[in-house]
Amino acid sequence: MSKKFWGLLLVIACLAAYFFIPKMYATVTQKSVGSMPYELEENENISYATFAGGCFWCMEPPFEKLPGVYEVVSGYTSGNVENPAYNEVTTGETGHVEAVIVSYNPDVINYETLLDVFWRQVDPTDDKGQFVDRGTPYQSGIFYHSEDQKQLAEKSREALSASGRFDQPIVTEIKAAKTFYIAEDYHQDYYLKNPVRYDFYRDNSGRDDFLDKAWGDDRNITPQVEDDGTTLLHLSKDELRSVLTAEQYYVTQEDGTEEPFNNEYWDFEGEGIYVDLISGEALFSSTDKYDSGTGWPSFTKPLVPENIVELEDRSFFSVRTEIRSKLGNAHLGHVFDDGPEPTGLRYCMNSAALRFVPKEQLEAEGYGEFLELFE
């Protein structure tokens, strides 16, 4: 056979190894010695919801995009082994299922909305797994954290069953939440870290074909967001357009960039913190602000890392890291690795996406926990 044939065969083999078996790739190359329990925070502004819907890679994106959601973590639950490893869970011998735990603000988004989103991600009639992933570790399930959640979940399941949307019985189980174990780091936000492998896996899993057929135009819903009276989270895009300035809307909602050296905070020196214009999330502190010479407000680090999301940005023929607010989902700017010590990072933000809260007003506006920064 010709060298050209063998060369082509080698290329095909390499592509197959890269695309067709992403989960096997992760299993073989990144085996784990175990997982760690997820610690629930006792806070009136935080509630938790746990869902299993097959591959947890596919269950993160729909919830992470919702307003009012703080974070979505992939992991294992409902099993009988402590600190299970991925390689153990997939055998089905530990009794765990792949799941996600969603931490959210109940004053912004309610549990019923999360349930509506959940049903639109799964095949609730399949008790042998989900789509291409078969076996007990991939069964669908709702794990309630309170009696109220249990009643709402049962009511939601009954309504779905009565709707006649599915020809077969609804078999998704509703159980009390048990210890949730955080999956290995390479599983977290897999769709962001490995977009090519994720897209190929998802496109060939059968999930989207099934959901499109089952739900049609009703597959994507507009979340019912509560108005807590202190943020702009409850406003629609059209309403935001009327409330924000043209530049604020362009930057936060259309991923725009304001003019350098001609914005509110690029050379501002006041003491206080910078919060997200839409959600009020604490983002940066004046104690970490510095003059980068770029004409935009720049910081060496975020004030609350959990309040920002990093995304790959391939616009303008380059690869950059975009920074968005977690709760507000507003475009803030980008982060670069040319900053000063101690981090070596430059969080280059748009003034139009920020609101400054002076240190004298921190207590009154609910940011009293940051006063110690200025003592």
XYZ file of C-alpha atoms in Angstrom:
375
model
C 0.000 0.000 0.000
C 1.132 3.555 -0.709
C 2.542 5.962 1.837
C -0.364 8.262 0.995
C -2.851 5.586 2.094
C -1.052 4.927 5.360
C -0.762 8.632 5.979
C -4.497 9.077 5.455
C -5.209 6.129 7.755
C -3.018 7.685 10.440
C -4.861 10.994 10.161
C -8.228 9.227 10.493
C -7.011 7.306 13.538
C -5.767 10.480 15.175
C -9.075 12.251 14.540
C -10.991 9.296 15.985
C -8.853 9.343 19.120
C -9.400 13.078 19.502
C -13.099 13.338 18.762
C -14.935 10.067 19.169
C -14.026 9.027 22.663
C -13.636 12.166 24.819
C -14.864 10.468 27.978
C -12.561 7.501 27.489
C -9.736 9.931 26.841
C -10.425 11.703 30.124
C -10.729 8.426 31.994
C -7.437 7.022 30.725
C -5.336 10.159 30.956
C -6.716 11.799 34.083
C -7.656 9.055 36.520
C -8.697 10.232 39.950
C -7.922 9.047 43.443
C -11.272 10.290 44.679
C -13.643 13.208 45.076
C -14.449 15.644 47.859
C -17.815 16.468 49.471
C -19.494 19.682 48.379
C -20.041 21.948 51.364
C -23.430 23.633 51.522
C -23.271 27.215 52.749
C -25.874 28.303 55.258
C -27.058 31.614 53.876
C -30.568 32.964 53.318
C -29.478 34.236 49.898
C -28.333 30.805 48.707
C -30.416 27.723 47.947
C -29.405 24.463 46.289
C -30.919 22.192 43.670
C -29.499 18.838 42.584
C -30.333 17.180 39.280
C -29.119 14.099 37.401
C -29.572 13.991 33.666
C -26.989 11.648 32.250
C -23.611 13.095 31.301
C -22.974 15.986 33.661
C -21.019 17.809 30.948
C -24.351 18.453 29.236
C -26.200 19.465 32.383
C -23.962 22.401 33.325
C -24.569 24.844 30.405
C -28.365 25.246 30.640
C -28.236 26.136 34.335
C -25.087 28.264 34.235
C -26.770 30.591 31.752
C -29.688 31.369 34.067
C -29.911 34.662 35.970
C -29.781 34.121 39.699
C -27.519 31.065 39.487
C -24.233 31.424 41.366
C -22.527 28.253 40.184
C -23.128 24.779 38.769
C -20.820 21.960 39.882
C -20.540 18.491 38.371
C -20.275 15.536 40.691
C -21.648 12.309 42.087
C -24.523 11.672 44.470
C -26.963 9.062 45.791
C -24.290 6.393 46.219
C -22.956 4.240 49.028
C -19.212 4.917 48.809
C -17.396 7.922 50.272
C -15.235 10.089 48.004
C -15.857 8.054 44.846
C -13.620 8.442 41.801
C -14.972 8.843 38.277
C -13.551 5.476 37.269
C -15.421 3.835 40.131
C -18.718 5.611 39.524
C -18.885 4.621 35.862
C -18.776 0.923 36.780
C -22.152 1.309 38.491
C -20.862 -0.462 41.583
C -20.844 2.587 43.899
C -24.515 3.414 43.361
C -23.752 7.015 42.410
C -25.170 8.932 39.478
C -23.521 11.733 37.567
C -25.280 14.921 38.672
C -24.983 18.678 39.038
C -25.620 20.802 42.088
C -26.929 24.295 41.384
C -26.486 27.088 43.903
C -28.877 29.939 43.257
C -30.431 33.070 44.713
C -34.088 32.293 45.560
C -34.844 36.025 45.566
C -33.956 36.135 41.876
C -34.957 32.767 40.428
C -37.299 30.157 41.906
C -37.094 26.378 42.139
C -40.047 25.884 39.788
C -38.086 27.567 37.006
C -35.112 25.288 37.634
C -37.447 22.295 37.369
C -38.807 23.588 34.054
C -35.256 23.846 32.744
C -34.360 20.378 34.040
C -37.203 18.587 32.232
C -36.049 20.178 28.981
C -32.622 18.512 29.267
C -33.570 14.838 29.774
C -35.516 11.871 28.504
C -37.710 11.280 31.585
C -39.053 8.005 30.147
C -35.671 6.217 30.101
C -34.725 4.287 33.259
C -31.650 2.652 31.731
C -29.549 5.787 31.264
C -29.663 8.906 29.140
C -29.126 8.952 25.387
C -25.746 7.457 24.397
C -24.709 6.958 28.043
C -26.168 3.742 29.427
C -26.297 2.268 32.908
C -27.349 3.315 36.387
C -24.729 6.107 36.732
C -26.559 7.985 33.969
C -30.159 7.692 35.144
C -32.149 10.915 35.517
C -33.215 12.119 38.939
C -34.262 15.043 41.104
C -32.759 15.243 44.585
C -34.637 17.567 46.909
C -33.037 19.589 49.707
C -36.248 20.423 51.561
C -39.820 19.262 51.950
C -40.921 22.242 49.865
C -38.643 21.197 47.010
C -39.984 17.648 47.247
C -43.582 18.812 46.884
C -42.741 21.149 43.999
C -40.771 18.418 42.209
C -43.617 15.894 42.573
C -46.143 18.457 41.379
C -43.945 19.264 38.391
C -43.530 15.593 37.478
C -47.273 15.013 37.734
C -47.948 17.992 35.481
C -45.477 16.731 32.884
C -47.026 13.270 32.967
C -50.525 14.688 32.563
C -49.460 16.907 29.680
C -49.243 13.944 27.285
C -45.966 15.202 25.881
C -44.427 11.735 26.200
C -46.012 8.452 25.118
C -44.189 6.427 27.772
C -44.473 6.752 31.588
C -42.282 9.304 33.377
C -39.700 7.317 35.337
C -37.431 10.075 36.654
C -37.095 9.453 40.393
C -37.420 12.079 43.114
C -35.242 11.370 46.140
C -33.858 13.144 49.177
C -30.478 14.741 48.499
C -27.494 12.912 49.946
C -23.861 13.973 50.121
C -22.776 15.492 46.835
C -19.185 14.735 45.816
C -17.391 17.191 43.536
C -16.136 15.489 40.387
C -12.556 15.786 39.196
C -11.437 19.215 38.024
C -11.196 18.222 34.363
C -14.952 17.540 34.373
C -15.880 21.017 35.612
C -17.054 23.365 32.827
C -15.930 20.795 30.278
C -17.930 22.542 27.570
C -15.782 25.651 28.094
C -12.420 23.960 28.577
C -12.778 21.521 25.686
C -15.384 23.033 23.339
C -14.437 20.980 20.272
C -14.595 17.619 22.057
C -17.722 18.644 23.924
C -19.562 19.785 20.805
C -18.648 16.610 18.940
C -19.756 14.411 21.844
C -23.004 16.290 22.321
C -23.851 16.427 18.611
C -23.482 12.647 18.387
C -25.094 11.734 21.712
C -28.663 11.980 20.437
C -29.645 14.380 23.212
C -30.437 17.438 21.103
C -32.298 15.462 18.440
C -34.543 13.969 21.114
C -35.144 17.260 22.912
C -35.920 19.125 19.697
C -38.469 16.484 18.763
C -40.010 16.301 22.239
C -40.240 20.016 22.979
C -40.120 21.806 19.635
C -40.507 25.566 19.999
C -41.107 25.114 23.726
C -37.646 23.696 24.353
C -36.106 27.001 25.435
C -37.974 28.974 28.068
C -37.674 32.497 29.381
C -36.850 32.197 33.090
C -39.266 33.758 35.528
C -36.947 36.080 37.417
C -38.068 37.670 40.643
C -37.692 41.421 41.168
C -35.861 41.837 44.459
C -36.001 45.621 44.125
C -32.232 46.130 44.311
C -30.949 44.983 40.916
C -31.768 45.158 37.222
C -31.869 41.371 36.895
C -35.622 41.302 36.473
C -35.527 43.500 33.374
C -35.753 42.122 29.847
C -33.276 43.165 27.176
C -35.756 45.656 25.793
C -36.336 47.097 29.259
C -32.591 47.304 29.889
C -32.236 49.258 26.662
C -34.540 51.928 28.057
C -32.852 52.020 31.487
C -29.166 51.897 30.526
C -27.283 54.465 28.517
C -26.511 53.514 24.923
C -22.893 52.838 25.857
C -23.792 50.772 28.926
C -26.130 48.633 26.846
C -23.571 48.266 24.052
C -20.857 47.122 26.461
C -22.831 44.864 28.809
C -25.382 43.349 26.418
C -23.600 43.463 23.051
C -20.055 42.676 24.259
C -18.820 46.082 23.178
C -15.734 48.057 24.209
C -15.820 51.685 25.295
C -13.355 54.333 24.181
C -10.054 54.319 26.115
C -9.019 57.413 28.108
C -12.587 58.679 27.780
C -14.556 56.690 30.348
C -15.599 57.191 33.941
C -13.118 55.132 35.936
C -9.906 54.793 33.929
C -8.105 57.414 36.081
C -10.516 57.476 39.025
C -8.762 57.205 42.427
C -11.629 56.945 44.932
C -11.570 54.331 47.721
C -14.282 51.704 47.506
C -15.394 48.754 45.443
C -16.660 48.269 41.903
C -19.838 46.226 41.457
C -21.658 44.830 38.447
C -23.984 47.403 36.931
C -26.740 44.835 36.331
C -26.641 42.567 39.369
C -24.732 44.505 42.024
C -22.222 41.662 42.438
C -19.000 42.789 44.109
C -16.299 42.549 41.434
C -13.166 44.615 42.135
C -11.610 46.781 44.836
C -9.799 50.102 44.525
C -7.026 48.481 46.592
C -6.220 46.294 43.572
C -6.643 49.017 40.926
C -3.645 50.390 39.068
C -2.799 52.570 36.077
C -2.092 50.169 33.234
C -1.602 52.941 30.692
C -4.319 51.442 28.493
C -7.044 53.967 29.207
C -9.381 51.474 30.873
C -9.801 50.703 34.607
C -7.434 47.836 35.394
C -7.121 45.545 38.398
C -4.629 42.882 39.483
C -7.310 40.520 40.785
C -11.057 40.201 41.323
C -12.497 41.041 44.721
C -14.746 37.951 44.714
C -13.472 35.391 42.160
C -16.762 33.475 42.332
C -18.587 36.490 40.893
C -16.800 36.416 37.542
C -16.826 33.937 34.671
C -13.967 33.450 32.219
C -14.814 32.534 28.626
C -12.718 31.985 25.528
C -13.080 34.881 23.074
C -11.973 34.232 19.493
C -13.180 37.493 17.993
C -10.882 39.843 16.088
C -8.720 36.967 14.816
C -7.174 36.260 18.224
C -7.791 34.208 21.343
C -8.500 36.199 24.492
C -10.121 35.491 27.851
C -13.382 37.347 28.291
C -14.629 38.309 31.752
C -18.375 38.315 32.482
C -20.310 38.776 35.701
C -21.638 35.499 37.079
C -25.113 36.594 38.093
C -25.656 39.512 35.748
C -24.098 37.738 32.744
C -22.816 41.128 31.595
C -19.709 41.573 29.481
C -17.099 43.314 31.644
C -13.858 43.134 29.688
C -10.858 40.805 29.362
C -7.974 39.510 31.464
C -4.366 39.475 30.247
C -1.130 38.067 31.680
C 0.895 41.295 31.400
C -0.053 42.812 34.763
C 2.137 43.696 37.760
C 2.908 41.612 40.808
C 1.640 39.919 42.872
C -0.630 38.229 40.316
C 0.931 39.211 36.997
C -2.600 39.688 35.653
C -4.400 42.685 34.156
C -8.159 42.635 34.478
C -8.982 45.263 31.875
C -12.581 46.327 32.438
C -15.090 48.704 30.884
C -16.253 51.563 33.109
C -19.683 51.308 31.484
C -20.164 47.841 33.001
C -19.302 48.940 36.545
C -20.757 50.969 39.378
C -18.512 52.422 42.078
C -19.541 52.197 45.737
C -17.480 54.534 47.995
C -16.153 53.054 51.223
C -18.399 55.431 53.183
C -21.494 53.816 51.622
C -20.472 50.158 51.788
C -22.401 49.413 54.976
C -25.544 51.213 53.834
C -25.595 49.420 50.473
C -25.045 45.947 51.914
C -21.322 45.604 51.255
C -20.184 46.033 54.863
C -18.086 42.869 54.706
C -15.540 44.753 52.566
C -14.991 47.636 54.978
C -11.968 45.906 56.456
C -10.134 46.466 53.180
C -9.910 50.160 53.984
C -9.107 50.087 57.690
